[in-house]
JSON list of C-alpha atoms in Angstrom, two decimals:
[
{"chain": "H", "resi": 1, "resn": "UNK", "atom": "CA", "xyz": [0.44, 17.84, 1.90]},
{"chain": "H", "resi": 2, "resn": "UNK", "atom": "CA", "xyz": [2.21, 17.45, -1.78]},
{"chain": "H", "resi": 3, "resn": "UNK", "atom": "CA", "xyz": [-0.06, 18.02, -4.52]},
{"chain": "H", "resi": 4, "resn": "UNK", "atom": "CA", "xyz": [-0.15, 15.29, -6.94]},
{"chain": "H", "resi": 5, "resn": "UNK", "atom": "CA", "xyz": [-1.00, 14.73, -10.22]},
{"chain": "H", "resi": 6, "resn": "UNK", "atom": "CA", "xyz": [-4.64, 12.54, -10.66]},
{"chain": "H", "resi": 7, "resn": "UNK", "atom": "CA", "xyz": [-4.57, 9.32, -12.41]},
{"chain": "H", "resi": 8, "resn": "UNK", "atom": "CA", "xyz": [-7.12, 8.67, -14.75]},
{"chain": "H", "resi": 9, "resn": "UNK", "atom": "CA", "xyz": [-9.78, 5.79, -13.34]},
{"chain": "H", "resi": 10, "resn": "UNK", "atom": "CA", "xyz": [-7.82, 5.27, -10.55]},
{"chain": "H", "resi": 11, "resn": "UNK", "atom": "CA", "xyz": [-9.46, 3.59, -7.65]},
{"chain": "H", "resi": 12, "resn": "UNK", "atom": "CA", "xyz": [-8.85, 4.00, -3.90]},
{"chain": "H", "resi": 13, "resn": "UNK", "atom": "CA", "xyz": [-5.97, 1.76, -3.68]},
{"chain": "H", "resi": 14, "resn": "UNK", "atom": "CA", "xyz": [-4.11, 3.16, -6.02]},
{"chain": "H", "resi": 15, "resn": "UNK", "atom": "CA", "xyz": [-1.86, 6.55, -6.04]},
{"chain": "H", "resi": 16, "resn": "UNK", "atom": "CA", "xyz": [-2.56, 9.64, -6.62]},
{"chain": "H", "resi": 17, "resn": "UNK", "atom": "CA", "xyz": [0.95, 9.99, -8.96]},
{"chain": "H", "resi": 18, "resn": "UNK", "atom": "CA", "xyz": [4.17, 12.29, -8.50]},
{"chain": "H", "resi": 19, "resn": "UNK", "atom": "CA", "xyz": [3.95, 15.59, -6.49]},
{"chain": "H", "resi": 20, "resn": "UNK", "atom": "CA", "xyz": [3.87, 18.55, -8.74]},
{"chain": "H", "resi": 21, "resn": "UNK", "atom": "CA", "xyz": [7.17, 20.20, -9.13]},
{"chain": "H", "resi": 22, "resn": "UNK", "atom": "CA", "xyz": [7.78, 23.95, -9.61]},
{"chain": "H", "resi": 23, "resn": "UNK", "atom": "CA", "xyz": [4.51, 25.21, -8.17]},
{"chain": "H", "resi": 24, "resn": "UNK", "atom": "CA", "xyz": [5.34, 28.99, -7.41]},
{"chain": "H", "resi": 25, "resn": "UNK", "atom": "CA", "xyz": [6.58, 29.34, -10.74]},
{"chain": "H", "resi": 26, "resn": "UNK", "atom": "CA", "xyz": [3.43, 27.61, -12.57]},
{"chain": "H", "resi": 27, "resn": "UNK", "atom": "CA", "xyz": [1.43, 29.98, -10.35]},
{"chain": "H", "resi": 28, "resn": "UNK", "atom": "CA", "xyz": [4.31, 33.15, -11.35]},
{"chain": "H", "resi": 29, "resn": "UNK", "atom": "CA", "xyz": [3.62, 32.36, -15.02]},
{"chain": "H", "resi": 30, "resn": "UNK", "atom": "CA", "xyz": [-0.76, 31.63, -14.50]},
{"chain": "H", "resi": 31, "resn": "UNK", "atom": "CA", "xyz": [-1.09, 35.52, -12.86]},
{"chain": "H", "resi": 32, "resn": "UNK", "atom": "CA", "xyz": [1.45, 37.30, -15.06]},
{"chain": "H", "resi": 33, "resn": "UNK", "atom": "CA", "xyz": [-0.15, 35.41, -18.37]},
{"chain": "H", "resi": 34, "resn": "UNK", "atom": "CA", "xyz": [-3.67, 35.62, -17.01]},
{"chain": "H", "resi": 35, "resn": "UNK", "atom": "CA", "xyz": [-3.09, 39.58, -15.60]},
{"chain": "H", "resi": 36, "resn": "UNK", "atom": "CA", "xyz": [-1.22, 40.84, -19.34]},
{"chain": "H", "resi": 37, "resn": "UNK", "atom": "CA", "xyz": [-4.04, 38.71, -21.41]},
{"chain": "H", "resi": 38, "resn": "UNK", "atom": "CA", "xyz": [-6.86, 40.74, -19.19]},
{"chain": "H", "resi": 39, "resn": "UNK", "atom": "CA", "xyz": [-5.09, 44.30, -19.45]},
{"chain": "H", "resi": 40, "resn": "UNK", "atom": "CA", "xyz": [-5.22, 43.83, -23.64]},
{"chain": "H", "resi": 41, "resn": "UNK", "atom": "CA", "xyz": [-1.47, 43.83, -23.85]},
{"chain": "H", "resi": 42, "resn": "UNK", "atom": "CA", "xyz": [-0.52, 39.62, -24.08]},
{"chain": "H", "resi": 43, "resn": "UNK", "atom": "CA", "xyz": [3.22, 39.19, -22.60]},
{"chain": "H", "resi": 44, "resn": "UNK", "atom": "CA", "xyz": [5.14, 37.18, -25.27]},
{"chain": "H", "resi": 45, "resn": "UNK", "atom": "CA", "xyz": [6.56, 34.15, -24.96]},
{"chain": "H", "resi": 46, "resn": "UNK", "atom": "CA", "xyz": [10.07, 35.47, -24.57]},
{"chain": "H", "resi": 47, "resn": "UNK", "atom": "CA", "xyz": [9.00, 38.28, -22.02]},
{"chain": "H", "resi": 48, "resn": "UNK", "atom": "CA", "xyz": [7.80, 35.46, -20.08]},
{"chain": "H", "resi": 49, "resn": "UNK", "atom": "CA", "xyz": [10.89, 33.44, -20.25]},
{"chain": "H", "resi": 50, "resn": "UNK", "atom": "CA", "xyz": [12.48, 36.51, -19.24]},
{"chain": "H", "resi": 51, "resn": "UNK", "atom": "CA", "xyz": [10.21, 37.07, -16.12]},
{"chain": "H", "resi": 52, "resn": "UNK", "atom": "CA", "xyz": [10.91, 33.28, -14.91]},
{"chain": "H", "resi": 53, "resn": "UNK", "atom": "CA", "xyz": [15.06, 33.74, -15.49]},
{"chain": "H", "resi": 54, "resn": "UNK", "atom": "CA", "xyz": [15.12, 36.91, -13.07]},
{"chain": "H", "resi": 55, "resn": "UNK", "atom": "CA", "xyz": [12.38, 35.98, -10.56]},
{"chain": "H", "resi": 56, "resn": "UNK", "atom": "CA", "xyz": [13.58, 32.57, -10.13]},
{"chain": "H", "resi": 57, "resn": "UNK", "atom": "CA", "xyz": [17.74, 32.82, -10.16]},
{"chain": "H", "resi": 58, "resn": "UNK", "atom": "CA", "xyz": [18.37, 32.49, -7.02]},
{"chain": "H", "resi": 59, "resn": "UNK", "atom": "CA", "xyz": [19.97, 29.24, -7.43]},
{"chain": "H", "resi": 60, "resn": "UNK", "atom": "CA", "xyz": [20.07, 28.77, -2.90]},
{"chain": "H", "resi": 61, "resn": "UNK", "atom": "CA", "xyz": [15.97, 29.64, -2.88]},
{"chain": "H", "resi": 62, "resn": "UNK", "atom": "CA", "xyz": [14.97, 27.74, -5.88]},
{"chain": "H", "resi": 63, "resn": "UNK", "atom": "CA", "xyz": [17.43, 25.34, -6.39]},
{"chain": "H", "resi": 64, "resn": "UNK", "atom": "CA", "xyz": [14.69, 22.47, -8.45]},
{"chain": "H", "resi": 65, "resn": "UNK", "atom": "CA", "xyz": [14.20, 25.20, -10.92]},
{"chain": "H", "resi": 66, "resn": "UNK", "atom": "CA", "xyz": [17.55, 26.22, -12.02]},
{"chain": "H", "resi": 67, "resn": "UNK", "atom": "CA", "xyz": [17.52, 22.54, -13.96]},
{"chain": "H", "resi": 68, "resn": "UNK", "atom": "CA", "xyz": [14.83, 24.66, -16.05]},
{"chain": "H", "resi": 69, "resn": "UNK", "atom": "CA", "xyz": [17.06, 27.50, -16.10]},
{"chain": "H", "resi": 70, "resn": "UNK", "atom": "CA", "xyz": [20.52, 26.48, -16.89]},
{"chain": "H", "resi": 71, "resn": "UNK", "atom": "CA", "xyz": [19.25, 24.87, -20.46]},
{"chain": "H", "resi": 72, "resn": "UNK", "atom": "CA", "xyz": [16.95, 26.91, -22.87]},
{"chain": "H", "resi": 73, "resn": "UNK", "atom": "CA", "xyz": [14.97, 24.14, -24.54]},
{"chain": "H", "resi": 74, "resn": "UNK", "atom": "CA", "xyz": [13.62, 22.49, -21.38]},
{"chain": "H", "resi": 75, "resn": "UNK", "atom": "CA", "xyz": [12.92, 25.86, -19.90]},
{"chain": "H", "resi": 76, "resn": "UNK", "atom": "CA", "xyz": [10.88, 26.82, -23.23]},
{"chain": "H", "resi": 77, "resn": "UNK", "atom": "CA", "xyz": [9.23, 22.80, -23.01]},
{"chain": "H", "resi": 78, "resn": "UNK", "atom": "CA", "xyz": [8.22, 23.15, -19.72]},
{"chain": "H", "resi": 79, "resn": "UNK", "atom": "CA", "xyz": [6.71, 26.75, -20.25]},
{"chain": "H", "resi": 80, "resn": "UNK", "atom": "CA", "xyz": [4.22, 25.13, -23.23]},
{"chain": "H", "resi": 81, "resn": "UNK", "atom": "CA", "xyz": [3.19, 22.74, -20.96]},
{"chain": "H", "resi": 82, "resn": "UNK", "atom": "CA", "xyz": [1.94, 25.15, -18.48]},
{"chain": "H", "resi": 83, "resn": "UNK", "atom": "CA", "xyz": [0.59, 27.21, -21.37]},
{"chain": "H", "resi": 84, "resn": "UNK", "atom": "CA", "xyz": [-1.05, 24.07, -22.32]},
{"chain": "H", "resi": 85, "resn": "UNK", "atom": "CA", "xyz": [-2.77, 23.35, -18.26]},
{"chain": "H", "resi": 86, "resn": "UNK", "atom": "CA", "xyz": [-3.74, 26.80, -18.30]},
{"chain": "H", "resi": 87, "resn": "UNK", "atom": "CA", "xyz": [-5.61, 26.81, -21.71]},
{"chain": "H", "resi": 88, "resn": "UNK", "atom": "CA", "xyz": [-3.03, 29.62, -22.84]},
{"chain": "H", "resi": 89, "resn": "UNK", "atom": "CA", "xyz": [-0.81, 28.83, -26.13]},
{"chain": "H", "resi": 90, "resn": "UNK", "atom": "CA", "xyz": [1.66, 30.99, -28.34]},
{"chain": "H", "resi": 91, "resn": "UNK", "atom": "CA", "xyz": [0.15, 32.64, -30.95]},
{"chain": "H", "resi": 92, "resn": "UNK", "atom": "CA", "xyz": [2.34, 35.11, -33.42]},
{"chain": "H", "resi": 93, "resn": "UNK", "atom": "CA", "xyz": [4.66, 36.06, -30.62]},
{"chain": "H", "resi": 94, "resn": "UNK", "atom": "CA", "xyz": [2.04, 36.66, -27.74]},
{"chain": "H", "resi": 95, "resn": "UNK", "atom": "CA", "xyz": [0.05, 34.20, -25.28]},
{"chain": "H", "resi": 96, "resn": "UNK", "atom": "CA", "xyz": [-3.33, 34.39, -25.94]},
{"chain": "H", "resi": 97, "resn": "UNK", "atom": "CA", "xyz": [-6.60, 31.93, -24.77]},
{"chain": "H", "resi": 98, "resn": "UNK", "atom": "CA", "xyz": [-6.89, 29.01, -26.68]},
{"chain": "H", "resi": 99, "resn": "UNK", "atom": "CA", "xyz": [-10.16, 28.84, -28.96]},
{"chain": "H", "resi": 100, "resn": "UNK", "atom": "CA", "xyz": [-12.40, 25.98, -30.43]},
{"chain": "H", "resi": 101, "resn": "UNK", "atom": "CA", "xyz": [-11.56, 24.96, -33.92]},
{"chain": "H", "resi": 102, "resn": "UNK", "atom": "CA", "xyz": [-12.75, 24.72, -37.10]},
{"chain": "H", "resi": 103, "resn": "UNK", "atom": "CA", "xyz": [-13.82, 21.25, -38.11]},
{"chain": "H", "resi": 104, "resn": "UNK", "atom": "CA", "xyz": [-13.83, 19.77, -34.85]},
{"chain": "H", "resi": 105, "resn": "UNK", "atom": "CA", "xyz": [-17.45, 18.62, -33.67]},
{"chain": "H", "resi": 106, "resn": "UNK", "atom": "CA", "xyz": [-19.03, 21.21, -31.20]},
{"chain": "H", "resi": 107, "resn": "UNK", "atom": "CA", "xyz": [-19.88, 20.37, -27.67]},
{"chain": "H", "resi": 108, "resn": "UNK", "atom": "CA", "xyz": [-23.60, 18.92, -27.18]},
{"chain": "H", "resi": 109, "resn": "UNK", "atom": "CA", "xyz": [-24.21, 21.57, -24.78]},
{"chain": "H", "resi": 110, "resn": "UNK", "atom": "CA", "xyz": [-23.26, 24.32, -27.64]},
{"chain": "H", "resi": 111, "resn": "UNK", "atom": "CA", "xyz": [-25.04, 22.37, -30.31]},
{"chain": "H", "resi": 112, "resn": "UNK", "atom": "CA", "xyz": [-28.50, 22.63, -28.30]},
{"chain": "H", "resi": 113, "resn": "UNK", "atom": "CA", "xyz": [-28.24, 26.17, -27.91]},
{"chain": "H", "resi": 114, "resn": "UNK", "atom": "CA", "xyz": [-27.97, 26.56, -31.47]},
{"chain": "H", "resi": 115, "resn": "UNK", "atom": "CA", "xyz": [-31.06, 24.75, -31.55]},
{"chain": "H", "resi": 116, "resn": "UNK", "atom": "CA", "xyz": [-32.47, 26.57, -29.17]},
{"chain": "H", "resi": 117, "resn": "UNK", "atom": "CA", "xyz": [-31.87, 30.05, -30.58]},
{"chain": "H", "resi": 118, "resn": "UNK", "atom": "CA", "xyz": [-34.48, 31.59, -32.55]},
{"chain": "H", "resi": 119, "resn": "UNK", "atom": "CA", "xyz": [-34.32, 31.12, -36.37]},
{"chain": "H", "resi": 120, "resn": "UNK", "atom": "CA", "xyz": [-33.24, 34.25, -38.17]},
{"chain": "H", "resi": 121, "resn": "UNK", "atom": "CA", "xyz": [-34.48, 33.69, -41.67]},
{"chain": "H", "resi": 122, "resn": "UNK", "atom": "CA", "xyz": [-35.43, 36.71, -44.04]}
]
């Protein structure tokens, strides 16, 4: 079966959405992003470009993906949306985890372990 994208508060009777396109190399870019990150060396965003132009050129085996290929821009777009389902993002020339930031209002569940912690006062 195709995987599809979920709609949001969809019911039963309605569908599921477009089947997910370029799948082996979302999964190519998740293990070599998520492997570099783990080993302390982050790929860059151009060494991952790089990866996808000579793992996926065979324009007869992959022949969806060389749209993504053949024009720069949508093959860099379409990376920072993958980034962006993985919970990766460009950072200063290397992929890194994405982190919470400053000034926007922390989860309940981290906001009631603060409360929970014991008070450190001196």
């Amino acid at each position: 079966t195709d995987r599809t994208h979920r709609l949001p508060n969809s019911s039963s009777t309605r569908k599921l959405g477009a089947p997910l396109k370029n799948v082996e190399q979302e999964a190519f870019v998740a293990d070599l992003v998520k492997r570099r990150f783990e080993q302390g060396c982050p790929a860059s965003f151009e060494e991952v470009i790089t990866g996808c132009r000579v793992s996926f050129n065979d324009v007869v085996k992959y022949p969806e993906f060389q749209k993504n290929l053949k024009d720069d821009k949508f093959l860099r777009v379409w990376l920072r949306r993958v980034l962006k389902r993985l919970d990766y993002s460009e950072r200063v020339g290397t992929i890194s985890q994405k982190v919470l930031s400053i000034g926007l209002p922390l989860p309940d569940r981290l906001l009631s372990a603060f409360d929970n912690s014991p008070s450190t006062s001196m």
